[in-house]
Short mmCIF file of C-alpha atoms and ligand atoms in Angstrom, two decimals:
data_model
loop_
_atom_site.label_atom_id
_atom_site.label_comp_id
_atom_site.label_asym_id
_atom_site.label_seq_id
_atom_site.Cartn_x
_atom_site.Cartn_y
_atom_site.Cartn_z
CA MET M 1 -11.29 -17.96 45.57
CA SER M 2 -12.66 -14.45 43.65
CA GLN M 3 -14.18 -15.26 40.32
CA TYR M 4 -11.08 -13.52 39.16
CA ALA M 5 -8.74 -15.65 40.64
CA ASN M 6 -10.60 -18.48 39.39
CA THR M 7 -10.77 -17.45 35.68
CA LEU M 8 -6.89 -16.19 36.14
CA SER M 9 -6.59 -19.85 37.21
CA LYS M 10 -8.22 -21.35 34.31
CA ILE M 11 -6.14 -19.50 31.88
CA LEU M 12 -2.97 -20.18 33.30
CA GLU M 13 -3.83 -23.99 33.12
CA VAL M 14 -3.20 -24.05 29.69
CA THR M 15 -0.11 -22.38 29.38
CA SER M 16 1.98 -25.46 29.03
CA PHE M 17 0.70 -25.30 25.67
CA THR M 18 2.43 -21.97 24.77
CA ASN M 19 6.43 -22.03 24.62
CA LYS M 20 6.62 -20.17 28.25
CA ASP M 21 5.43 -21.61 31.48
CA SER M 22 3.44 -19.43 34.18
CA THR M 23 5.44 -17.39 35.65
CA TYR M 24 6.17 -15.43 32.55
CA PHE M 25 2.21 -14.45 32.34
CA GLU M 26 2.78 -12.98 35.58
CA PHE M 27 1.23 -9.42 34.03
CA LEU M 28 -1.83 -11.07 33.91
CA LYS M 29 -2.44 -11.35 37.89
CA VAL M 30 -3.36 -7.98 38.78
CA PRO M 31 -4.40 -4.97 36.55
CA GLU M 32 -2.16 -2.40 35.49
CA LYS M 33 -4.75 0.54 36.81
CA THR M 34 -7.75 0.30 39.13
CA ILE M 35 -9.85 3.62 39.23
CA HIS M 36 -12.59 4.32 41.45
CA VAL M 37 -14.38 7.81 40.84
CA SER M 38 -17.07 9.63 42.79
CA PHE M 39 -19.09 12.16 41.25
CA PRO M 40 -21.60 14.52 41.71
CA VAL M 41 -24.75 14.48 39.16
CA ARG M 42 -27.31 17.45 39.86
CA LEU M 43 -31.28 15.68 38.78
CA ASP M 44 -34.10 17.24 37.35
CA ASN M 45 -35.39 18.37 40.91
CA ASP M 46 -32.07 20.15 41.68
CA GLU M 47 -30.65 17.62 44.22
CA THR M 48 -27.47 16.39 43.96
CA ILE M 49 -26.41 12.82 44.14
CA TYR M 50 -23.07 10.81 44.06
CA LEU M 51 -22.40 8.04 42.24
CA ASN M 52 -19.48 5.84 41.80
CA GLY M 53 -18.12 4.64 38.67
CA PHE M 54 -15.04 2.37 38.01
CA ARG M 55 -12.65 1.85 35.14
CA VAL M 56 -10.06 -0.86 34.93
CA ILE M 57 -6.90 -0.95 32.90
CA HIS M 58 -5.85 -4.71 32.99
CA ASN M 59 -2.91 -4.55 29.97
CA ARG M 60 -1.66 -2.68 27.89
CA LYS M 61 1.05 -4.99 26.29
CA ARG M 62 -0.40 -5.07 22.69
CA GLY M 63 -1.61 -1.75 22.81
CA PRO M 64 -3.71 0.84 24.16
CA SER M 65 -6.70 -0.59 26.43
CA LYS M 66 -10.16 -1.44 25.51
CA GLY M 67 -13.32 -2.48 26.66
CA GLY M 68 -16.96 -1.17 27.21
CA ILE M 69 -18.64 0.85 29.48
CA ARG M 70 -21.46 -0.10 31.74
CA PHE M 71 -24.23 1.61 33.47
CA THR M 72 -26.31 -0.92 36.12
CA GLU M 73 -26.85 -1.00 39.58
CA CYS M 74 -24.88 -4.17 40.15
CA VAL M 75 -21.69 -3.09 38.82
CA ASN M 76 -18.74 -3.58 41.14
CA MET M 77 -15.07 -3.40 41.01
CA ASN M 78 -14.35 -7.21 40.81
CA GLU M 79 -16.58 -7.67 37.84
CA VAL M 80 -14.92 -4.79 36.02
CA LYS M 81 -11.48 -6.21 36.86
CA LEU M 82 -12.77 -9.84 35.19
CA LEU M 83 -14.24 -8.43 32.49
CA ALA M 84 -11.00 -6.40 31.72
CA LEU M 85 -9.10 -9.40 32.16
CA LEU M 86 -11.08 -11.24 29.59
CA MET M 87 -10.83 -7.98 27.08
CA THR M 88 -6.94 -8.41 26.98
CA LEU M 89 -7.39 -12.11 26.04
CA LYS M 90 -10.21 -11.07 23.65
CA CYS M 91 -8.38 -8.69 22.05
CA SER M 92 -4.96 -10.66 21.99
CA LEU M 93 -6.48 -13.79 20.53
CA LEU M 94 -8.02 -11.43 17.38
CA GLU M 95 -5.14 -10.39 17.07
CA LEU M 96 -5.90 -6.34 17.69
CA PRO M 97 -3.21 -3.77 18.80
CA TYR M 98 -4.91 -3.74 22.14
CA GLY M 99 -4.90 -4.42 25.83
CA GLY M 100 -8.33 -5.12 27.89
CA GLY M 101 -10.00 -2.77 29.99
CA LYS M 102 -13.67 -2.16 31.42
CA GLY M 103 -15.74 0.36 33.17
CA GLY M 104 -19.07 0.97 34.78
CA VAL M 105 -21.56 3.12 36.97
CA ILE M 106 -23.54 2.45 39.53
CA ILE M 107 -26.38 3.53 38.33
CA ASN M 108 -29.82 2.16 37.56
CA THR M 109 -30.86 4.05 34.31
CA ILE M 110 -34.52 3.19 33.70
CA ASN M 111 -35.83 6.39 35.42
CA LEU M 112 -33.44 8.68 35.01
CA SER M 113 -34.22 11.89 32.05
CA GLU M 114 -32.26 12.36 28.91
CA ASN M 115 -30.83 15.15 30.91
CA GLU M 116 -29.72 13.27 33.94
CA LEU M 117 -28.30 10.62 31.68
CA GLU M 118 -26.45 13.17 29.78
CA GLN M 119 -24.97 14.50 33.37
CA VAL M 120 -24.38 11.01 34.25
CA THR M 121 -22.07 10.18 31.28
CA ARG M 122 -20.42 13.80 31.49
CA GLY M 123 -19.84 13.37 35.05
CA PHE M 124 -17.78 9.94 34.37
CA VAL M 125 -15.68 11.23 31.99
CA ARG M 126 -14.36 14.07 33.79
CA GLY M 127 -13.49 11.20 36.57
CA ILE M 128 -11.71 9.39 33.95
CA PHE M 129 -10.32 11.77 32.13
CA ASP M 130 -6.34 11.45 32.98
CA ASP M 131 -6.69 7.62 32.34
CA ILE M 132 -8.87 8.02 28.51
CA GLY M 133 -7.44 8.50 25.02
CA PRO M 134 -6.89 7.04 21.49
CA HIS M 135 -3.59 5.90 22.57
CA LYS M 136 -4.13 5.15 26.21
CA ASP M 137 -7.65 3.64 26.69
CA ILE M 138 -10.55 3.51 24.79
CA PRO M 139 -14.16 2.75 25.97
CA ALA M 140 -17.08 1.50 24.21
CA PRO M 141 -20.70 0.85 24.96
CA ASP M 142 -21.61 -2.34 26.82
CA MET M 143 -24.77 -3.02 28.96
CA TYR M 144 -27.34 -0.07 28.96
CA THR M 145 -25.21 2.56 27.33
CA ASN M 146 -25.35 3.23 23.51
CA SER M 147 -24.28 4.84 20.56
CA LYS M 148 -26.30 8.34 21.81
CA ILE M 149 -23.79 7.99 25.19
CA MET M 150 -20.68 7.40 23.44
CA ASP M 151 -21.51 10.81 20.99
CA ILE M 152 -22.17 12.49 24.53
CA ALA M 153 -18.96 11.56 25.96
CA THR M 154 -16.51 12.12 22.94
CA ASN M 155 -18.10 15.57 22.88
CA GLU M 156 -17.25 15.78 26.91
CA TYR M 157 -13.86 14.55 26.18
CA GLN M 158 -13.32 17.12 22.87
CA LYS M 159 -14.23 19.94 25.63
CA ILE M 160 -12.20 19.15 28.12
CA SER M 161 -8.97 18.31 25.97
CA LYS M 162 -9.33 21.08 23.90
CA SER M 163 -8.94 18.32 20.49
CA LYS M 164 -11.38 17.55 17.94
CA THR M 165 -10.46 13.31 18.36
CA TYR M 166 -13.13 11.42 17.80
CA ALA M 167 -11.22 8.07 18.59
CA THR M 168 -11.43 8.05 22.12
CA PHE M 169 -14.52 6.44 22.30
CA THR M 170 -16.15 4.08 19.99
CA GLY M 171 -19.73 3.13 19.00
CA LYS M 172 -20.50 6.25 18.42
CA SER M 173 -23.64 7.14 16.17
CA ILE M 174 -22.82 7.31 12.15
CA LYS M 175 -23.23 11.17 11.71
CA ASN M 176 -20.76 11.23 15.00
CA LYS M 177 -18.04 9.29 13.21
CA GLY M 178 -19.34 6.13 13.84
CA LEU M 179 -18.91 3.15 12.22
CA GLU M 180 -21.51 1.52 9.75
CA GLY M 181 -22.46 -1.90 10.99
CA ARG M 182 -20.98 -1.35 14.42
CA THR M 183 -24.03 -1.80 15.97
CA GLU M 184 -24.47 -5.49 14.23
CA SER M 185 -20.88 -6.39 14.66
CA THR M 186 -21.18 -8.16 18.16
CA GLY M 187 -24.57 -9.99 17.21
CA PHE M 188 -22.78 -10.75 13.53
CA GLY M 189 -19.83 -11.73 14.88
CA GLY M 190 -21.92 -14.72 16.86
CA PHE M 191 -23.65 -15.59 13.68
CA VAL M 192 -20.14 -15.75 12.13
CA CYS M 193 -19.35 -18.40 14.61
CA ALA M 194 -22.50 -20.34 14.68
CA ARG M 195 -22.07 -20.58 10.96
CA ASN M 196 -18.29 -21.61 10.99
CA PHE M 197 -19.24 -24.59 13.77
CA PHE M 198 -22.43 -25.22 12.37
CA LYS M 199 -22.22 -24.87 8.80
CA ASP M 200 -25.91 -25.30 8.06
CA ILE M 201 -28.31 -22.86 9.87
CA ASN M 202 -31.29 -23.72 7.68
CA GLY M 203 -33.77 -25.51 10.41
CA LEU M 204 -31.40 -24.90 13.59
CA LYS M 205 -33.61 -24.64 16.53
CA VAL M 206 -32.25 -22.00 18.67
CA ASN M 207 -33.06 -20.93 22.31
CA LEU M 208 -32.18 -17.31 22.73
CA GLN M 209 -31.25 -15.47 26.09
CA GLY M 210 -31.55 -11.67 25.85
CA LEU M 211 -32.58 -9.87 23.22
CA GLY M 212 -30.89 -6.32 23.44
CA ASN M 213 -28.25 -5.28 20.85
CA ALA M 214 -25.91 -8.47 20.81
CA GLY M 215 -29.16 -10.81 21.11
CA GLY M 216 -31.37 -9.19 19.24
CA THR M 217 -28.92 -9.00 16.29
CA ILE M 218 -27.82 -12.35 16.12
CA GLY M 219 -30.98 -13.69 16.38
CA LYS M 220 -31.84 -11.28 13.60
CA TYR M 221 -28.81 -12.85 11.09
CA LEU M 222 -30.11 -16.60 12.10
CA VAL M 223 -33.56 -16.32 11.36
CA ASP M 224 -32.37 -14.98 7.49
CA ALA M 225 -30.27 -17.88 7.39
CA GLY M 226 -33.43 -20.52 7.97
CA ALA M 227 -32.96 -21.09 11.91
CA LYS M 228 -35.93 -21.18 14.02
CA ILE M 229 -36.36 -18.99 17.51
CA ILE M 230 -38.24 -21.29 19.75
CA CYS M 231 -37.36 -19.99 22.95
CA ALA M 232 -36.58 -16.44 24.09
CA SER M 233 -35.85 -14.66 26.81
CA ASP M 234 -35.50 -11.04 28.38
CA SER M 235 -35.26 -9.89 32.09
CA LYS M 236 -39.06 -9.83 32.33
CA GLY M 237 -40.22 -13.36 30.88
CA SER M 238 -39.47 -16.53 29.11
CA ILE M 239 -41.94 -17.44 25.89
CA TYR M 240 -41.69 -20.72 24.12
CA ASN M 241 -42.82 -22.66 20.80
CA LYS M 242 -41.59 -26.14 19.88
CA ASN M 243 -42.19 -24.86 16.08
CA GLY M 244 -40.64 -21.73 16.48
CA LEU M 245 -41.58 -18.26 17.46
CA ASP M 246 -42.34 -15.28 15.31
CA TYR M 247 -39.47 -13.26 15.15
CA GLN M 248 -40.51 -10.06 13.81
CA GLU M 249 -43.21 -9.84 15.85
CA ILE M 250 -40.60 -10.43 18.87
CA LEU M 251 -38.24 -7.74 17.61
CA LYS M 252 -41.19 -5.13 16.99
CA LEU M 253 -42.11 -5.61 21.07
CA LYS M 254 -38.39 -5.21 21.64
CA SER M 255 -38.06 -2.00 19.68
CA SER M 256 -40.85 -0.14 21.13
CA LYS M 257 -39.11 -1.41 24.33
CA ARG M 258 -41.76 -3.75 25.82
CA SER M 259 -40.67 -7.47 27.16
CA VAL M 260 -41.42 -10.56 25.05
CA ALA M 261 -43.79 -11.31 27.81
CA LEU M 262 -46.36 -9.62 25.81
CA TYR M 263 -45.79 -11.65 22.75
CA ASN M 264 -49.48 -12.54 21.57
CA GLN M 265 -49.19 -15.51 19.62
CA GLU M 266 -49.02 -19.27 20.29
CA HIS M 267 -46.80 -19.99 23.20
CA ASP M 268 -45.76 -21.34 26.37
CA SER M 269 -44.48 -18.84 29.09
CA LEU M 270 -41.70 -20.04 31.12
CA GLU M 271 -40.82 -19.87 34.84
CA LYS M 272 -37.01 -18.04 35.46
CA ASP M 273 -34.26 -20.46 34.30
CA GLU M 274 -37.35 -22.78 32.97
CA PHE M 275 -35.71 -21.85 29.55
CA LEU M 276 -32.48 -23.77 30.09
CA GLU M 277 -34.59 -27.09 30.11
CA LYS M 278 -35.70 -26.75 26.48
CA ASP M 279 -34.22 -29.01 23.71
CA CYS M 280 -32.43 -26.84 21.52
CA ASP M 281 -29.34 -27.23 18.67
CA LEU M 282 -28.19 -23.96 19.78
CA LEU M 283 -28.58 -22.04 23.22
CA ILE M 284 -27.31 -18.58 22.97
CA LEU M 285 -26.70 -16.65 26.24
CA ALA M 286 -26.65 -13.10 24.97
CA ALA M 287 -27.75 -11.25 28.89
CA ASN M 288 -25.30 -11.03 31.79
CA GLU M 289 -23.40 -12.70 33.64
CA ASN M 290 -23.62 -15.98 36.26
CA VAL M 291 -27.00 -17.80 34.03
CA ILE M 292 -25.63 -20.94 33.87
CA ASN M 293 -23.93 -21.87 37.53
CA SER M 294 -23.89 -24.46 40.30
CA SER M 295 -27.54 -24.30 40.81
CA ASN M 296 -29.00 -25.05 37.58
CA TYR M 297 -26.06 -26.25 35.38
CA LYS M 298 -27.61 -29.98 35.42
CA LYS M 299 -30.46 -28.50 33.76
CA VAL M 300 -29.10 -27.40 30.45
CA LYS M 301 -30.22 -29.10 27.61
CA GLY M 302 -29.16 -27.14 25.05
CA LYS M 303 -25.89 -29.15 23.64
CA VAL M 304 -24.19 -26.71 21.90
CA ILE M 305 -23.91 -22.78 24.05
CA LEU M 306 -22.67 -19.81 22.26
CA GLU M 307 -21.74 -17.00 25.03
CA LEU M 308 -22.57 -13.73 23.29
CA ALA M 309 -22.84 -12.15 26.97
CA ASN M 310 -19.39 -12.03 28.85
CA GLY M 311 -18.92 -14.50 31.30
CA PRO M 312 -22.60 -16.43 31.15
CA ILE M 313 -21.23 -19.15 32.64
CA ASN M 314 -20.12 -18.97 36.18
CA PHE M 315 -17.35 -21.61 36.37
CA ASP M 316 -16.14 -20.72 39.67
CA SER M 317 -18.32 -23.51 41.15
CA ILE M 318 -19.63 -25.68 38.08
CA ASP M 319 -16.11 -28.24 37.14
CA PHE M 320 -15.28 -27.69 33.73
CA GLN M 321 -15.87 -31.71 33.59
CA GLU M 322 -19.39 -31.68 34.55
CA MET M 323 -19.67 -29.40 31.24
CA LYS M 324 -17.92 -31.81 29.64
CA ASN M 325 -20.77 -33.01 27.22
CA LYS M 326 -21.50 -29.77 26.31
CA ILE M 327 -19.83 -27.48 23.87
CA VAL M 328 -19.39 -24.07 24.40
CA ILE M 329 -18.47 -21.55 22.05
CA PRO M 330 -16.84 -19.07 24.90
CA ASP M 331 -17.47 -15.46 25.10
CA ILE M 332 -13.86 -13.94 24.05
CA LEU M 333 -14.13 -15.48 20.59
CA ALA M 334 -18.16 -15.61 20.03
CA ASN M 335 -18.35 -11.69 21.27
CA SER M 336 -15.42 -10.46 19.33
CA GLY M 337 -17.26 -8.67 16.70
CA GLY M 338 -17.95 -5.91 18.84
CA VAL M 339 -14.30 -4.99 19.61
CA VAL M 340 -13.14 -6.07 16.42
CA GLY M 341 -15.59 -3.33 14.79
CA SER M 342 -14.53 -1.23 17.38
CA TYR M 343 -10.98 -1.41 15.84
CA LEU M 344 -12.32 -0.27 12.69
CA GLU M 345 -14.00 2.66 13.74
CA TRP M 346 -11.13 3.68 15.68
CA ASP M 347 -8.89 3.00 12.79
CA ASN M 348 -11.05 5.16 10.57
CA ASN M 349 -11.14 7.97 13.37
CA LEU M 350 -7.69 8.30 13.39
CA LYS M 351 -7.01 8.09 9.33
CA ASN M 352 -10.24 10.14 8.68
CA LYS M 353 -11.51 7.12 6.53
CA LYS M 354 -14.96 5.92 6.31
CA SER M 355 -15.63 2.28 5.53
CA SER M 356 -19.32 0.98 4.30
CA LYS M 357 -21.47 -1.81 6.14
CA THR M 358 -20.41 -4.27 3.49
CA GLU M 359 -16.90 -3.64 4.03
CA THR M 360 -17.58 -3.57 8.06
CA LEU M 361 -19.18 -7.14 7.78
CA GLU M 362 -16.83 -8.54 5.37
CA HIS M 363 -14.10 -7.85 7.33
CA LEU M 364 -15.61 -9.22 10.53
CA ASP M 365 -16.36 -12.27 8.66
CA ARG M 366 -13.18 -12.84 7.41
CA LYS M 367 -11.42 -12.03 10.53
CA ILE M 368 -13.61 -14.10 12.76
CA SER M 369 -13.86 -16.74 10.37
CA LYS M 370 -10.10 -16.86 10.10
CA VAL M 371 -9.39 -17.32 13.94
CA PHE M 372 -12.61 -19.55 14.19
CA ALA M 373 -10.41 -22.22 12.12
CA ARG M 374 -7.39 -21.45 14.51
CA VAL M 375 -9.49 -21.94 17.82
CA LEU M 376 -10.95 -25.11 16.09
CA LYS M 377 -7.87 -27.03 14.82
CA THR M 378 -5.88 -26.20 18.43
CA SER M 379 -8.95 -27.87 20.27
CA GLU M 380 -8.83 -30.83 17.96
CA ASP M 381 -4.80 -31.04 17.71
CA LEU M 382 -4.68 -30.58 21.36
CA ASN M 383 -8.39 -32.54 22.17
CA ILE M 384 -9.05 -29.16 24.93
CA ASN M 385 -12.41 -27.30 24.78
CA LEU M 386 -13.10 -24.45 22.83
CA ARG M 387 -12.40 -22.46 25.68
CA LYS M 388 -9.40 -23.67 26.38
CA ALA M 389 -8.00 -23.50 22.88
CA SER M 390 -9.12 -19.67 22.56
CA TYR M 391 -6.82 -19.12 25.99
CA VAL M 392 -3.99 -20.84 24.35
CA GLU M 393 -4.09 -18.82 21.25
CA ALA M 394 -4.53 -15.88 22.73
CA LEU M 395 -1.40 -16.44 25.21
CA LYS M 396 0.61 -16.87 22.13
CA ASN M 397 -0.36 -13.93 21.01
CA LEU M 398 0.87 -12.55 24.23
CA THR M 399 4.36 -13.67 24.04
P1 LIG N 1 -28.52 -4.22 26.39
O1 LIG N 1 -28.51 -3.59 27.17
O2 LIG N 1 -28.58 -4.02 24.74
O3 LIG N 1 -29.82 -6.06 26.00
C1 LIG N 1 -29.79 -6.65 27.09
C2 LIG N 1 -30.65 -8.07 27.01
O4 LIG N 1 -30.30 -8.64 27.98
C3 LIG N 1 -31.94 -7.18 27.08
O5 LIG N 1 -32.59 -7.62 26.47
C4 LIG N 1 -32.08 -7.42 28.66
O6 LIG N 1 -34.07 -7.63 28.67
C5 LIG N 1 -32.04 -8.91 28.90
N1 LIG N 1 -31.55 -8.91 30.12
C6 LIG N 1 -30.83 -8.32 31.02
N2 LIG N 1 -30.89 -9.12 32.79
C7 LIG N 1 -31.74 -10.13 31.91
C8 LIG N 1 -32.13 -11.35 32.77
N3 LIG N 1 -31.78 -11.47 34.39
N4 LIG N 1 -32.56 -12.32 32.30
C9 LIG N 1 -32.88 -12.58 31.27
N5 LIG N 1 -32.90 -11.31 30.42
C10 LIG N 1 -31.70 -10.45 30.69
O7 LIG N 1 -26.79 -5.17 26.19
P2 LIG N 1 -25.95 -5.95 24.81
O8 LIG N 1 -25.17 -4.70 24.71
O9 LIG N 1 -26.92 -6.66 24.39
O10 LIG N 1 -25.05 -6.96 26.03
C11 LIG N 1 -25.45 -7.81 26.46
C12 LIG N 1 -24.12 -8.65 26.59
O11 LIG N 1 -23.52 -8.95 25.77
C13 LIG N 1 -23.36 -8.19 28.10
O12 LIG N 1 -22.95 -9.36 28.54
C14 LIG N 1 -22.40 -7.68 27.35
O13 LIG N 1 -20.95 -7.52 28.22
C15 LIG N 1 -22.61 -8.38 25.76
N6 LIG N 1 -21.37 -7.93 25.07
C16 LIG N 1 -22.19 -7.05 24.03
C17 LIG N 1 -21.33 -5.83 23.12
C18 LIG N 1 -21.97 -5.12 22.41
O14 LIG N 1 -21.19 -4.67 21.41
N7 LIG N 1 -23.32 -4.33 22.96
C19 LIG N 1 -19.96 -6.33 23.07
C20 LIG N 1 -19.36 -7.83 23.19
C21 LIG N 1 -20.20 -8.13 24.77
#
């Protein structure tokens, strides 16, 4: 079974807790539209290469589709379809007037010049132009894309459409009608979930995988609230100190694009996957998909796992029962701050308004705390885990 089919079957398992049966949710089975584009990019050495990109519009029952664009070597249509399905659920859970979408370009951006990265962005926007727009499909940043890329994408869209709209892409820079607080919104939303769950963060021992936009930010809010980061991992290494790592030092390394592997205070360096074996109060997965899977799930020590990344636990091969002793705060809730922030940016752009950072963070806190409380109650009332309870609440908003 594909991961899409497997995830969908898990979602549809909970339809008995809604007032509709699974046949009603037939519209979730196949994405509304899948777009595969191939486009040329002229490199700085005048060579032309052809790249493949994808955009999936999963479902627009609640409004235009919304979801990020990732630039990575490993992206493929199946992954984008699955992530678009999760976006449909996430937007519905958060009661946003959006459906789900997602996109990606197969490219490793590490060795691209700024000009080449700009050509990739413009080429992809030209490829998907007919299907995007403020009331059709609204992309945002995701892995290895950022506000600079959203600014270029906005400019390309404005040029082709001969319009002045800024509402086709969210996650733009502040000087280009982006939202104050949008950069922090995913990590902050995850922090709000953790705070609602634990109530008291002070002294919490945290194991954090992924120190980019989402992971770096949640770490900062947790440390400010008194938590200790005892283990930190990025794509090049993992470091551990049971008494807590110096998070400022880690942020300095990351802001200068260096790895935690270069951390020079007292610590142990861990091998791949070894970080999963470290005792902690909270394990945060903020890097990529499929981190916990059938080969390593028995080693996982953290009792509470917060999925800040999309799909970091692969349930393809892990029976839900096998993870019964863990509490998982699921991705569609834990990382929903990003899309809530994006919604505010889009709404500001359409109404020509400008929310302050405080307004953005207060809005996120209110909205995510409310949904978190509802999911927790459903989980307790129905005696189901938080993932299933999130699916139940999301499906109810799709009826
Ligand atoms: P990013 O590119 O800013 O950072 C990714 C981080 O993951 C980096 O620290 C990188 O070193 C680390 N990483 C990558 N591969 C790894 C590996 N194999 N092992 C350990 N670490 C690894 O990305 P981001 O925007 O922070 O996104 C991270 C996750 O959060 C993704 O799954 C993304 O879909 C999800 N997410 C992000 C947002 C957002 O607004 N940024 C919103 C919702 C969900």
